[in-house]
Amino acid sequence: MELIPITSDRIQEIAESSCASQKSRKRVRRKLKESPPCKILRHDALPEDIMFKEIRAEMHHGQMWLEYHVRDKKIEVTPTFVENEMKKKFGIDIGYHKTWRDIQKVVVCIKGKPKKNFQILPSYLHMMVGKNPGTYTSIKRDAQNRFTYMFFALAASIVGWSYCRLVITVDATVLKSKYRGVLFVVVSKDANSQIFPLCFGVADSENNEAYIWFFGKMRKAIQVRRELVFLSDRNQSIANGIRKVFPEAHHGICLYHFEKNLKQRHAKATVINLFQSAARSYKREDFNQLMSQLKIIDKKTYNYIMEEPPERWARSWFPR
């Protein structure tokens, strides 16, 4: 229950500041004295038999909502939900827009303001290095001293990389914060075939400049090993960054993403099965035979697949 840093005084302050008229403020203050509202946003007004498992602030349709996991039940705290609860429990009709503003303020209390979080990011990375000696971090700012890129690789990842397989997988995911951006994720596989995180980065988008900067920092952090292989989807910016920073490495295409691309092009199941068999075959004779069958069935898809050299996605042609 200590997970929700919201007190009665804070709820009262938020509720009063959101009421437009003095009459509304007095009414809310009176109700607060009788029984503090918005029990769903407070830990000191919850029944004792309720135990929180998880509390998250998530983005939904571009806005930040609260999400509570009570035992095995998930409660999404939307403005409509809070509005109905206030009306049902306390007889107060505070309106949708006031409720929306209240939720945003509570989220800020829990997670902090995005702008302030970016401002303390250098301090966070400094403490990361202090508590984990050997950690590599870097931040790039623009001409106006605004945040542009970030990179960090933990000391344990840098040391452990020497014992991993010579394969690095690169991908990115969208950040659902106020300022958006993308999170770069780089992983490898250890000797037990478990995913091993190597480094992370944040940028405005997946573009050539961002990936070249990110890979440059990664090369300094984890160094280069012989016969290194990169795997990724068909994002051209990733390919350009690897070609620029790691010219000695081989860049392959992840079959999972390649198959997803074929499904998005509405390729037939037979064609996808032939592609899977060809890509995973060990002998080039088998590869050529399967691809010939695929070409007969769907020449358009065959041409699309062969836009990428087999050395990048076929096991029998892979150079390393």
PDB file of C-alpha atoms in Angstrom:
ATOM      1  CA  MET A   1       0.000   0.000   0.000  1.00  0.00           C
ATOM      2  CA  GLU A   2       2.980   2.296   0.228  1.00  0.00           C
ATOM      3  CA  LEU A   3       3.107   2.260  -3.554  1.00  0.00           C
ATOM      4  CA  ILE A   4       0.586   5.140  -3.914  1.00  0.00           C
ATOM      5  CA  PRO A   5       2.115   8.389  -2.576  1.00  0.00           C
ATOM      6  CA  ILE A   6      -1.257  10.177  -2.434  1.00  0.00           C
ATOM      7  CA  THR A   7      -2.550  11.536   0.912  1.00  0.00           C
ATOM      8  CA  SER A   8      -5.862  13.061   1.966  1.00  0.00           C
ATOM      9  CA  ASP A   9      -4.343  16.542   1.973  1.00  0.00           C
ATOM     10  CA  ARG A  10      -3.017  16.089  -1.548  1.00  0.00           C
ATOM     11  CA  ILE A  11      -6.370  14.817  -2.848  1.00  0.00           C
ATOM     12  CA  GLN A  12      -8.093  17.775  -1.183  1.00  0.00           C
ATOM     13  CA  GLU A  13      -5.627  20.207  -2.766  1.00  0.00           C
ATOM     14  CA  ILE A  14      -6.134  18.685  -6.220  1.00  0.00           C
ATOM     15  CA  ALA A  15      -9.904  18.587  -5.899  1.00  0.00           C
ATOM     16  CA  GLU A  16     -10.154  22.196  -4.693  1.00  0.00           C
ATOM     17  CA  SER A  17      -7.813  23.521  -7.379  1.00  0.00           C
ATOM     18  CA  SER A  18      -9.902  21.817 -10.085  1.00  0.00           C
ATOM     19  CA  CYS A  19     -13.228  23.359  -9.034  1.00  0.00           C
ATOM     20  CA  ALA A  20     -14.094  26.520 -10.923  1.00  0.00           C
ATOM     21  CA  SER A  21     -16.499  28.252  -8.525  1.00  0.00           C
ATOM     22  CA  GLN A  22     -16.180  29.090  -4.831  1.00  0.00           C
ATOM     23  CA  LYS A  23     -19.483  27.317  -4.197  1.00  0.00           C
ATOM     24  CA  SER A  24     -18.081  24.132  -5.717  1.00  0.00           C
ATOM     25  CA  ARG A  25     -14.922  24.401  -3.622  1.00  0.00           C
ATOM     26  CA  LYS A  26     -16.907  24.732  -0.416  1.00  0.00           C
ATOM     27  CA  ARG A  27     -19.054  21.767  -1.348  1.00  0.00           C
ATOM     28  CA  VAL A  28     -16.029  19.619  -2.132  1.00  0.00           C
ATOM     29  CA  ARG A  29     -14.330  20.725   1.123  1.00  0.00           C
ATOM     30  CA  ARG A  30     -17.413  19.746   3.119  1.00  0.00           C
ATOM     31  CA  LYS A  31     -17.606  16.358   1.442  1.00  0.00           C
ATOM     32  CA  LEU A  32     -13.896  15.827   1.971  1.00  0.00           C
ATOM     33  CA  LYS A  33     -14.265  16.344   5.699  1.00  0.00           C
ATOM     34  CA  GLU A  34     -17.117  13.825   5.874  1.00  0.00           C
ATOM     35  CA  SER A  35     -15.462  11.158   3.746  1.00  0.00           C
ATOM     36  CA  PRO A  36     -12.425  11.830   1.502  1.00  0.00           C
ATOM     37  CA  PRO A  37     -13.350  11.245  -2.155  1.00  0.00           C
ATOM     38  CA  CYS A  38     -11.678   9.192  -4.810  1.00  0.00           C
ATOM     39  CA  LYS A  39     -10.899   6.188  -2.655  1.00  0.00           C
ATOM     40  CA  ILE A  40      -9.512   4.567  -5.766  1.00  0.00           C
ATOM     41  CA  LEU A  41      -6.706   7.151  -5.743  1.00  0.00           C
ATOM     42  CA  ARG A  42      -5.811   6.882  -2.046  1.00  0.00           C
ATOM     43  CA  HIS A  43      -4.231   4.158   0.067  1.00  0.00           C
ATOM     44  CA  ASP A  44      -5.397   5.458   3.470  1.00  0.00           C
ATOM     45  CA  ALA A  45      -9.092   5.239   2.568  1.00  0.00           C
ATOM     46  CA  LEU A  46      -9.133   1.747   1.083  1.00  0.00           C
ATOM     47  CA  PRO A  47     -10.764  -1.207   2.849  1.00  0.00           C
ATOM     48  CA  GLU A  48      -8.255  -3.284   4.784  1.00  0.00           C
ATOM     49  CA  ASP A  49      -9.061  -6.465   2.881  1.00  0.00           C
ATOM     50  CA  ILE A  50      -7.948  -4.970  -0.456  1.00  0.00           C
ATOM     51  CA  MET A  51      -4.351  -5.713  -1.369  1.00  0.00           C
ATOM     52  CA  PHE A  52      -2.723  -4.034  -4.353  1.00  0.00           C
ATOM     53  CA  LYS A  53      -0.564  -6.241  -6.554  1.00  0.00           C
ATOM     54  CA  GLU A  54       0.536  -3.625  -9.067  1.00  0.00           C
ATOM     55  CA  ILE A  55      -0.055   0.034  -9.833  1.00  0.00           C
ATOM     56  CA  ARG A  56       0.875   1.522 -13.182  1.00  0.00           C
ATOM     57  CA  ALA A  57       0.404   4.773 -15.022  1.00  0.00           C
ATOM     58  CA  GLU A  58      -0.147   3.879 -18.680  1.00  0.00           C
ATOM     59  CA  MET A  59      -0.767   5.731 -21.922  1.00  0.00           C
ATOM     60  CA  HIS A  60      -4.098   5.080 -23.652  1.00  0.00           C
ATOM     61  CA  HIS A  61      -4.983   6.877 -26.885  1.00  0.00           C
ATOM     62  CA  GLY A  62      -2.362   9.535 -26.246  1.00  0.00           C
ATOM     63  CA  GLN A  63      -3.432  10.257 -22.659  1.00  0.00           C
ATOM     64  CA  MET A  64      -2.122   9.029 -19.332  1.00  0.00           C
ATOM     65  CA  TRP A  65      -4.463   6.879 -17.238  1.00  0.00           C
ATOM     66  CA  LEU A  66      -3.943   5.024 -14.007  1.00  0.00           C
ATOM     67  CA  GLU A  67      -4.227   1.274 -13.928  1.00  0.00           C
ATOM     68  CA  TYR A  68      -4.627  -0.678 -10.687  1.00  0.00           C
ATOM     69  CA  HIS A  69      -4.235  -4.402 -10.277  1.00  0.00           C
ATOM     70  CA  VAL A  70      -6.260  -5.424  -7.215  1.00  0.00           C
ATOM     71  CA  ARG A  71      -5.704  -9.117  -6.544  1.00  0.00           C
ATOM     72  CA  ASP A  72      -6.573 -10.639  -9.919  1.00  0.00           C
ATOM     73  CA  LYS A  73      -8.828  -7.803 -11.029  1.00  0.00           C
ATOM     74  CA  LYS A  74      -7.590  -4.956 -13.228  1.00  0.00           C
ATOM     75  CA  ILE A  75      -9.159  -1.532 -12.727  1.00  0.00           C
ATOM     76  CA  GLU A  76      -8.505   1.123 -15.334  1.00  0.00           C
ATOM     77  CA  VAL A  77      -8.973   4.519 -13.731  1.00  0.00           C
ATOM     78  CA  THR A  78     -10.415   6.563 -16.591  1.00  0.00           C
ATOM     79  CA  PRO A  79     -12.225   9.911 -16.164  1.00  0.00           C
ATOM     80  CA  THR A  80     -15.571   8.191 -16.696  1.00  0.00           C
ATOM     81  CA  PHE A  81     -14.792   5.621 -14.005  1.00  0.00           C
ATOM     82  CA  VAL A  82     -13.775   8.273 -11.438  1.00  0.00           C
ATOM     83  CA  GLU A  83     -16.751  10.467 -12.347  1.00  0.00           C
ATOM     84  CA  ASN A  84     -19.184   7.596 -11.787  1.00  0.00           C
ATOM     85  CA  GLU A  85     -17.502   6.575  -8.513  1.00  0.00           C
ATOM     86  CA  MET A  86     -17.661  10.124  -7.146  1.00  0.00           C
ATOM     87  CA  LYS A  87     -21.319  10.418  -8.062  1.00  0.00           C
ATOM     88  CA  LYS A  88     -22.215   6.996  -6.653  1.00  0.00           C
ATOM     89  CA  LYS A  89     -20.280   7.227  -3.370  1.00  0.00           C
ATOM     90  CA  PHE A  90     -20.371  10.938  -2.523  1.00  0.00           C
ATOM     91  CA  GLY A  91     -23.126  12.441  -4.652  1.00  0.00           C
ATOM     92  CA  ILE A  92     -20.759  14.907  -6.318  1.00  0.00           C
ATOM     93  CA  ASP A  93     -20.952  15.566 -10.057  1.00  0.00           C
ATOM     94  CA  ILE A  94     -17.490  16.972 -10.847  1.00  0.00           C
ATOM     95  CA  GLY A  95     -17.661  16.554 -14.622  1.00  0.00           C
ATOM     96  CA  TYR A  96     -15.514  14.709 -17.122  1.00  0.00           C
ATOM     97  CA  HIS A  97     -12.915  17.432 -17.773  1.00  0.00           C
ATOM     98  CA  LYS A  98     -12.249  18.140 -14.067  1.00  0.00           C
ATOM     99  CA  THR A  99     -11.826  14.405 -13.506  1.00  0.00           C
ATOM    100  CA  TRP A 100      -9.432  14.170 -16.436  1.00  0.00           C
ATOM    101  CA  ARG A 101      -7.282  16.974 -14.994  1.00  0.00           C
ATOM    102  CA  ASP A 102      -7.310  15.307 -11.562  1.00  0.00           C
ATOM    103  CA  ILE A 103      -6.026  12.042 -13.016  1.00  0.00           C
ATOM    104  CA  GLN A 104      -3.237  13.838 -14.881  1.00  0.00           C
ATOM    105  CA  LYS A 105      -2.149  15.551 -11.658  1.00  0.00           C
ATOM    106  CA  VAL A 106      -2.170  12.262  -9.747  1.00  0.00           C
ATOM    107  CA  VAL A 107      -0.077  10.651 -12.471  1.00  0.00           C
ATOM    108  CA  VAL A 108       2.426  13.507 -12.159  1.00  0.00           C
ATOM    109  CA  CYS A 109       2.554  12.893  -8.397  1.00  0.00           C
ATOM    110  CA  ILE A 110       3.406   9.241  -9.028  1.00  0.00           C
ATOM    111  CA  LYS A 111       5.732   9.472 -12.038  1.00  0.00           C
ATOM    112  CA  GLY A 112       6.886  13.090 -11.994  1.00  0.00           C
ATOM    113  CA  LYS A 113       6.745  15.593 -14.852  1.00  0.00           C
ATOM    114  CA  PRO A 114       8.375  14.376 -18.087  1.00  0.00           C
ATOM    115  CA  LYS A 115      10.314  17.615 -18.472  1.00  0.00           C
ATOM    116  CA  LYS A 116      11.769  17.351 -14.966  1.00  0.00           C
ATOM    117  CA  ASN A 117      12.606  13.682 -15.505  1.00  0.00           C
ATOM    118  CA  PHE A 118      14.633  14.600 -18.585  1.00  0.00           C
ATOM    119  CA  GLN A 119      16.420  17.305 -16.581  1.00  0.00           C
ATOM    120  CA  ILE A 120      17.568  14.832 -13.921  1.00  0.00           C
ATOM    121  CA  LEU A 121      18.616  12.209 -16.483  1.00  0.00           C
ATOM    122  CA  PRO A 122      22.337  13.200 -16.324  1.00  0.00           C
ATOM    123  CA  SER A 123      22.252  12.812 -12.539  1.00  0.00           C
ATOM    124  CA  TYR A 124      20.604   9.416 -12.913  1.00  0.00           C
ATOM    125  CA  LEU A 125      23.315   8.216 -15.296  1.00  0.00           C
ATOM    126  CA  HIS A 126      26.007   9.631 -12.993  1.00  0.00           C
ATOM    127  CA  MET A 127      24.610   7.620 -10.086  1.00  0.00           C
ATOM    128  CA  MET A 128      24.364   4.560 -12.328  1.00  0.00           C
ATOM    129  CA  VAL A 129      28.095   4.780 -13.024  1.00  0.00           C
ATOM    130  CA  GLY A 130      28.841   5.431  -9.354  1.00  0.00           C
ATOM    131  CA  LYS A 131      26.913   2.374  -8.175  1.00  0.00           C
ATOM    132  CA  ASN A 132      28.050   0.175 -11.093  1.00  0.00           C
ATOM    133  CA  PRO A 133      31.729   0.940 -11.810  1.00  0.00           C
ATOM    134  CA  GLY A 134      32.574   0.179 -15.407  1.00  0.00           C
ATOM    135  CA  THR A 135      29.160   1.251 -16.744  1.00  0.00           C
ATOM    136  CA  TYR A 136      29.313   3.281 -19.966  1.00  0.00           C
ATOM    137  CA  THR A 137      26.842   6.165 -20.420  1.00  0.00           C
ATOM    138  CA  SER A 138      26.509   9.065 -22.835  1.00  0.00           C
ATOM    139  CA  ILE A 139      24.047  11.880 -23.552  1.00  0.00           C
ATOM    140  CA  LYS A 140      23.955  14.095 -26.625  1.00  0.00           C
ATOM    141  CA  ARG A 141      22.408  17.586 -26.583  1.00  0.00           C
ATOM    142  CA  ASP A 142      21.561  19.892 -29.459  1.00  0.00           C
ATOM    143  CA  ALA A 143      22.683  23.501 -29.972  1.00  0.00           C
ATOM    144  CA  GLN A 144      19.963  24.719 -27.558  1.00  0.00           C
ATOM    145  CA  ASN A 145      21.219  22.314 -24.857  1.00  0.00           C
ATOM    146  CA  ARG A 146      18.131  20.122 -25.266  1.00  0.00           C
ATOM    147  CA  PHE A 147      18.137  16.345 -24.963  1.00  0.00           C
ATOM    148  CA  THR A 148      18.718  14.483 -28.231  1.00  0.00           C
ATOM    149  CA  TYR A 149      20.109  10.975 -27.623  1.00  0.00           C
ATOM    150  CA  MET A 150      21.018   8.776 -24.678  1.00  0.00           C
ATOM    151  CA  PHE A 151      23.056   5.572 -24.387  1.00  0.00           C
ATOM    152  CA  PHE A 152      24.005   3.291 -21.518  1.00  0.00           C
ATOM    153  CA  ALA A 153      25.539  -0.157 -21.098  1.00  0.00           C
ATOM    154  CA  LEU A 154      25.788  -1.625 -17.608  1.00  0.00           C
ATOM    155  CA  ALA A 155      29.131  -2.917 -16.363  1.00  0.00           C
ATOM    156  CA  ALA A 156      27.757  -6.452 -15.979  1.00  0.00           C
ATOM    157  CA  SER A 157      26.651  -6.424 -19.629  1.00  0.00           C
ATOM    158  CA  ILE A 158      30.035  -5.178 -20.832  1.00  0.00           C
ATOM    159  CA  VAL A 159      31.875  -7.899 -18.912  1.00  0.00           C
ATOM    160  CA  GLY A 160      29.379 -10.626 -19.803  1.00  0.00           C
ATOM    161  CA  TRP A 161      29.528  -9.845 -23.515  1.00  0.00           C
ATOM    162  CA  SER A 162      32.907 -11.603 -23.688  1.00  0.00           C
ATOM    163  CA  TYR A 163      31.149 -14.877 -22.835  1.00  0.00           C
ATOM    164  CA  CYS A 164      28.191 -14.509 -25.203  1.00  0.00           C
ATOM    165  CA  ARG A 165      27.701 -15.805 -28.703  1.00  0.00           C
ATOM    166  CA  LEU A 166      28.919 -13.625 -31.549  1.00  0.00           C
ATOM    167  CA  VAL A 167      25.387 -12.520 -32.385  1.00  0.00           C
ATOM    168  CA  ILE A 168      23.847  -9.132 -31.563  1.00  0.00           C
ATOM    169  CA  THR A 169      20.166  -8.448 -32.127  1.00  0.00           C
ATOM    170  CA  VAL A 170      18.947  -4.859 -32.561  1.00  0.00           C
ATOM    171  CA  ASP A 171      15.402  -3.571 -32.329  1.00  0.00           C
ATOM    172  CA  ALA A 172      13.473  -0.493 -31.220  1.00  0.00           C
ATOM    173  CA  THR A 173      10.111   0.211 -29.616  1.00  0.00           C
ATOM    174  CA  VAL A 174       8.022   3.356 -29.365  1.00  0.00           C
ATOM    175  CA  LEU A 175       8.045   5.315 -26.095  1.00  0.00           C
ATOM    176  CA  LYS A 176       4.573   6.375 -24.944  1.00  0.00           C
ATOM    177  CA  SER A 177       5.573   9.477 -23.016  1.00  0.00           C
ATOM    178  CA  LYS A 178       4.728  13.122 -23.602  1.00  0.00           C
ATOM    179  CA  TYR A 179       7.771  13.640 -25.826  1.00  0.00           C
ATOM    180  CA  ARG A 180       7.469  10.275 -27.596  1.00  0.00           C
ATOM    181  CA  GLY A 181      10.724   8.968 -29.092  1.00  0.00           C
ATOM    182  CA  VAL A 182      12.005   5.398 -29.396  1.00  0.00           C
ATOM    183  CA  LEU A 183      13.901   3.019 -27.139  1.00  0.00           C
ATOM    184  CA  PHE A 184      16.798   1.124 -28.748  1.00  0.00           C
ATOM    185  CA  VAL A 185      17.380  -2.364 -27.344  1.00  0.00           C
ATOM    186  CA  VAL A 186      20.451  -4.496 -28.075  1.00  0.00           C
ATOM    187  CA  VAL A 187      20.712  -8.080 -26.803  1.00  0.00           C
ATOM    188  CA  SER A 188      22.799 -11.197 -27.358  1.00  0.00           C
ATOM    189  CA  LYS A 189      22.628 -14.850 -26.287  1.00  0.00           C
ATOM    190  CA  ASP A 190      24.731 -16.420 -23.575  1.00  0.00           C
ATOM    191  CA  ALA A 191      26.134 -19.959 -23.592  1.00  0.00           C
ATOM    192  CA  ASN A 192      22.854 -21.258 -22.169  1.00  0.00           C
ATOM    193  CA  SER A 193      20.855 -19.696 -25.046  1.00  0.00           C
ATOM    194  CA  GLN A 194      19.311 -17.124 -22.705  1.00  0.00           C
ATOM    195  CA  ILE A 195      18.702 -13.546 -23.827  1.00  0.00           C
ATOM    196  CA  PHE A 196      21.498 -11.326 -22.517  1.00  0.00           C
ATOM    197  CA  PRO A 197      20.895  -7.519 -22.500  1.00  0.00           C
ATOM    198  CA  LEU A 198      23.842  -5.504 -23.788  1.00  0.00           C
ATOM    199  CA  CYS A 199      22.872  -1.847 -24.050  1.00  0.00           C
ATOM    200  CA  PHE A 200      19.984   0.579 -24.414  1.00  0.00           C
ATOM    201  CA  GLY A 201      19.424   3.976 -25.972  1.00  0.00           C
ATOM    202  CA  VAL A 202      16.802   6.661 -26.475  1.00  0.00           C
ATOM    203  CA  ALA A 203      16.358   8.797 -29.594  1.00  0.00           C
ATOM    204  CA  ASP A 204      13.718  10.875 -31.324  1.00  0.00           C
ATOM    205  CA  SER A 205      13.113   8.324 -34.073  1.00  0.00           C
ATOM    206  CA  GLU A 206      14.669   5.473 -36.045  1.00  0.00           C
ATOM    207  CA  ASN A 207      16.824   7.428 -38.478  1.00  0.00           C
ATOM    208  CA  ASN A 208      20.360   7.199 -39.868  1.00  0.00           C
ATOM    209  CA  GLU A 209      21.856   9.848 -37.603  1.00  0.00           C
ATOM    210  CA  ALA A 210      20.410   8.310 -34.434  1.00  0.00           C
ATOM    211  CA  TYR A 211      21.591   4.786 -35.250  1.00  0.00           C
ATOM    212  CA  ILE A 212      25.068   5.916 -36.306  1.00  0.00           C
ATOM    213  CA  TRP A 213      25.473   7.775 -32.994  1.00  0.00           C
ATOM    214  CA  PHE A 214      24.066   4.836 -31.025  1.00  0.00           C
ATOM    215  CA  PHE A 215      26.267   2.223 -32.718  1.00  0.00           C
ATOM    216  CA  GLY A 216      29.298   4.485 -32.275  1.00  0.00           C
ATOM    217  CA  LYS A 217      28.750   4.545 -28.517  1.00  0.00           C
ATOM    218  CA  MET A 218      28.074   0.811 -28.501  1.00  0.00           C
ATOM    219  CA  ARG A 219      31.376   0.113 -30.267  1.00  0.00           C
ATOM    220  CA  LYS A 220      33.225   2.102 -27.596  1.00  0.00           C
ATOM    221  CA  ALA A 221      31.369   0.328 -24.795  1.00  0.00           C
ATOM    222  CA  ILE A 222      31.524  -3.361 -25.768  1.00  0.00           C
ATOM    223  CA  GLN A 223      34.366  -3.316 -28.314  1.00  0.00           C
ATOM    224  CA  VAL A 224      34.424  -5.490 -31.455  1.00  0.00           C
ATOM    225  CA  ARG A 225      34.898  -9.246 -31.676  1.00  0.00           C
ATOM    226  CA  ARG A 226      35.900 -11.210 -34.752  1.00  0.00           C
ATOM    227  CA  GLU A 227      33.184 -12.689 -36.993  1.00  0.00           C
ATOM    228  CA  LEU A 228      30.487 -10.588 -35.359  1.00  0.00           C
ATOM    229  CA  VAL A 229      26.929 -10.942 -36.707  1.00  0.00           C
ATOM    230  CA  PHE A 230      24.069  -8.444 -36.341  1.00  0.00           C
ATOM    231  CA  LEU A 231      20.428  -9.445 -36.680  1.00  0.00           C
ATOM    232  CA  SER A 232      17.519  -7.033 -37.113  1.00  0.00           C
ATOM    233  CA  ASP A 233      14.392  -6.398 -39.120  1.00  0.00           C
ATOM    234  CA  ARG A 234      14.621  -4.777 -42.565  1.00  0.00           C
ATOM    235  CA  ASN A 235      14.835  -1.228 -41.193  1.00  0.00           C
ATOM    236  CA  GLN A 236      17.182   0.590 -43.565  1.00  0.00           C
ATOM    237  CA  SER A 237      18.485   2.959 -40.876  1.00  0.00           C
ATOM    238  CA  ILE A 238      19.750  -0.013 -38.844  1.00  0.00           C
ATOM    239  CA  ALA A 239      21.517  -1.366 -41.928  1.00  0.00           C
ATOM    240  CA  ASN A 240      23.095   2.022 -42.663  1.00  0.00           C
ATOM    241  CA  GLY A 241      24.285   2.408 -39.070  1.00  0.00           C
ATOM    242  CA  ILE A 242      25.853  -1.063 -38.968  1.00  0.00           C
ATOM    243  CA  ARG A 243      27.514  -0.558 -42.359  1.00  0.00           C
ATOM    244  CA  LYS A 244      28.976   2.759 -41.166  1.00  0.00           C
ATOM    245  CA  VAL A 245      30.150   1.803 -37.657  1.00  0.00           C
ATOM    246  CA  PHE A 246      30.695  -1.974 -37.930  1.00  0.00           C
ATOM    247  CA  PRO A 247      31.931  -2.506 -41.502  1.00  0.00           C
ATOM    248  CA  GLU A 248      33.657  -5.780 -40.535  1.00  0.00           C
ATOM    249  CA  ALA A 249      30.441  -7.326 -39.167  1.00  0.00           C
ATOM    250  CA  HIS A 250      27.863  -9.306 -41.141  1.00  0.00           C
ATOM    251  CA  HIS A 251      24.268  -8.043 -41.001  1.00  0.00           C
ATOM    252  CA  GLY A 252      21.514 -10.641 -41.240  1.00  0.00           C
ATOM    253  CA  ILE A 253      17.735 -10.347 -41.301  1.00  0.00           C
ATOM    254  CA  CYS A 254      15.588 -11.829 -38.555  1.00  0.00           C
ATOM    255  CA  LEU A 255      13.338 -14.510 -40.075  1.00  0.00           C
ATOM    256  CA  TYR A 256      10.520 -13.701 -37.636  1.00  0.00           C
ATOM    257  CA  HIS A 257      10.282 -10.148 -38.991  1.00  0.00           C
ATOM    258  CA  PHE A 258      10.754 -11.329 -42.564  1.00  0.00           C
ATOM    259  CA  GLU A 259       7.823 -13.745 -42.188  1.00  0.00           C
ATOM    260  CA  LYS A 260       5.696 -10.956 -40.701  1.00  0.00           C
ATOM    261  CA  ASN A 261       6.441  -8.845 -43.777  1.00  0.00           C
ATOM    262  CA  LEU A 262       5.230 -11.677 -46.009  1.00  0.00           C
ATOM    263  CA  LYS A 263       2.024 -12.034 -43.995  1.00  0.00           C
ATOM    264  CA  GLN A 264       1.427  -8.290 -44.268  1.00  0.00           C
ATOM    265  CA  ARG A 265       1.694  -8.692 -48.044  1.00  0.00           C
ATOM    266  CA  HIS A 266      -1.003 -11.403 -47.775  1.00  0.00           C
ATOM    267  CA  ALA A 267       1.238 -14.177 -49.011  1.00  0.00           C
ATOM    268  CA  LYS A 268      -0.344 -17.628 -49.122  1.00  0.00           C
ATOM    269  CA  ALA A 269       0.345 -20.082 -46.323  1.00  0.00           C
ATOM    270  CA  THR A 270       1.975 -22.449 -48.836  1.00  0.00           C
ATOM    271  CA  VAL A 271       4.381 -19.719 -49.928  1.00  0.00           C
ATOM    272  CA  ILE A 272       5.297 -18.847 -46.333  1.00  0.00           C
ATOM    273  CA  ASN A 273       5.914 -22.524 -45.520  1.00  0.00           C
ATOM    274  CA  LEU A 274       8.214 -22.878 -48.543  1.00  0.00           C
ATOM    275  CA  PHE A 275      10.080 -19.739 -47.507  1.00  0.00           C
ATOM    276  CA  GLN A 276      10.521 -21.046 -43.959  1.00  0.00           C
ATOM    277  CA  SER A 277      11.828 -24.384 -45.195  1.00  0.00           C
ATOM    278  CA  ALA A 278      14.197 -22.763 -47.674  1.00  0.00           C
ATOM    279  CA  ALA A 279      15.545 -20.286 -45.133  1.00  0.00           C
ATOM    280  CA  ARG A 280      16.194 -22.997 -42.545  1.00  0.00           C
ATOM    281  CA  SER A 281      17.599 -25.666 -44.880  1.00  0.00           C
ATOM    282  CA  TYR A 282      21.271 -26.607 -44.451  1.00  0.00           C
ATOM    283  CA  LYS A 283      22.043 -27.522 -48.083  1.00  0.00           C
ATOM    284  CA  ARG A 284      21.983 -25.101 -50.986  1.00  0.00           C
ATOM    285  CA  GLU A 285      20.531 -27.789 -53.238  1.00  0.00           C
ATOM    286  CA  ASP A 286      17.482 -27.981 -50.974  1.00  0.00           C
ATOM    287  CA  PHE A 287      17.319 -24.187 -50.838  1.00  0.00           C
ATOM    288  CA  ASN A 288      17.327 -23.872 -54.634  1.00  0.00           C
ATOM    289  CA  GLN A 289      14.671 -26.540 -55.035  1.00  0.00           C
ATOM    290  CA  LEU A 290      12.304 -24.979 -52.485  1.00  0.00           C
ATOM    291  CA  MET A 291      12.742 -21.474 -53.892  1.00  0.00           C
ATOM    292  CA  SER A 292      12.045 -22.786 -57.392  1.00  0.00           C
ATOM    293  CA  GLN A 293       8.732 -24.181 -56.166  1.00  0.00           C
ATOM    294  CA  LEU A 294       7.950 -20.863 -54.479  1.00  0.00           C
ATOM    295  CA  LYS A 295       8.705 -18.987 -57.705  1.00  0.00           C
ATOM    296  CA  ILE A 296       6.259 -21.147 -59.651  1.00  0.00           C
ATOM    297  CA  ILE A 297       3.467 -20.570 -57.125  1.00  0.00           C
ATOM    298  CA  ASP A 298       3.989 -16.829 -56.527  1.00  0.00           C
ATOM    299  CA  LYS A 299       6.582 -15.048 -58.645  1.00  0.00           C
ATOM    300  CA  LYS A 300       5.745 -11.618 -57.187  1.00  0.00           C
ATOM    301  CA  THR A 301       6.506 -12.759 -53.647  1.00  0.00           C
ATOM    302  CA  TYR A 302       9.616 -14.548 -54.894  1.00  0.00           C
ATOM    303  CA  ASN A 303      10.935 -11.308 -56.397  1.00  0.00           C
ATOM    304  CA  TYR A 304      10.165  -9.483 -53.148  1.00  0.00           C
ATOM    305  CA  ILE A 305      12.095 -12.062 -51.108  1.00  0.00           C
ATOM    306  CA  MET A 306      15.079 -12.073 -53.460  1.00  0.00           C
ATOM    307  CA  GLU A 307      15.448  -8.297 -53.113  1.00  0.00           C
ATOM    308  CA  GLU A 308      17.521  -9.268 -50.097  1.00  0.00           C
ATOM    309  CA  PRO A 309      20.562 -11.477 -50.848  1.00  0.00           C
ATOM    310  CA  PRO A 310      20.183 -15.026 -49.446  1.00  0.00           C
ATOM    311  CA  GLU A 311      23.408 -14.423 -47.494  1.00  0.00           C
ATOM    312  CA  ARG A 312      21.361 -12.219 -45.173  1.00  0.00           C
ATOM    313  CA  TRP A 313      18.525 -14.604 -44.338  1.00  0.00           C
ATOM    314  CA  ALA A 314      19.181 -18.185 -45.556  1.00  0.00           C
ATOM    315  CA  ARG A 315      21.042 -20.650 -43.343  1.00  0.00           C
ATOM    316  CA  SER A 316      22.713 -22.448 -46.240  1.00  0.00           C
ATOM    317  CA  TRP A 317      24.086 -19.155 -47.616  1.00  0.00           C
ATOM    318  CA  PHE A 318      24.974 -17.492 -44.328  1.00  0.00           C
ATOM    319  CA  PRO A 319      28.748 -16.792 -44.298  1.00  0.00           C
ATOM    320  CA  ARG A 320      29.315 -17.235 -40.537  1.00  0.00           C
TER     321      ARG A 320
END
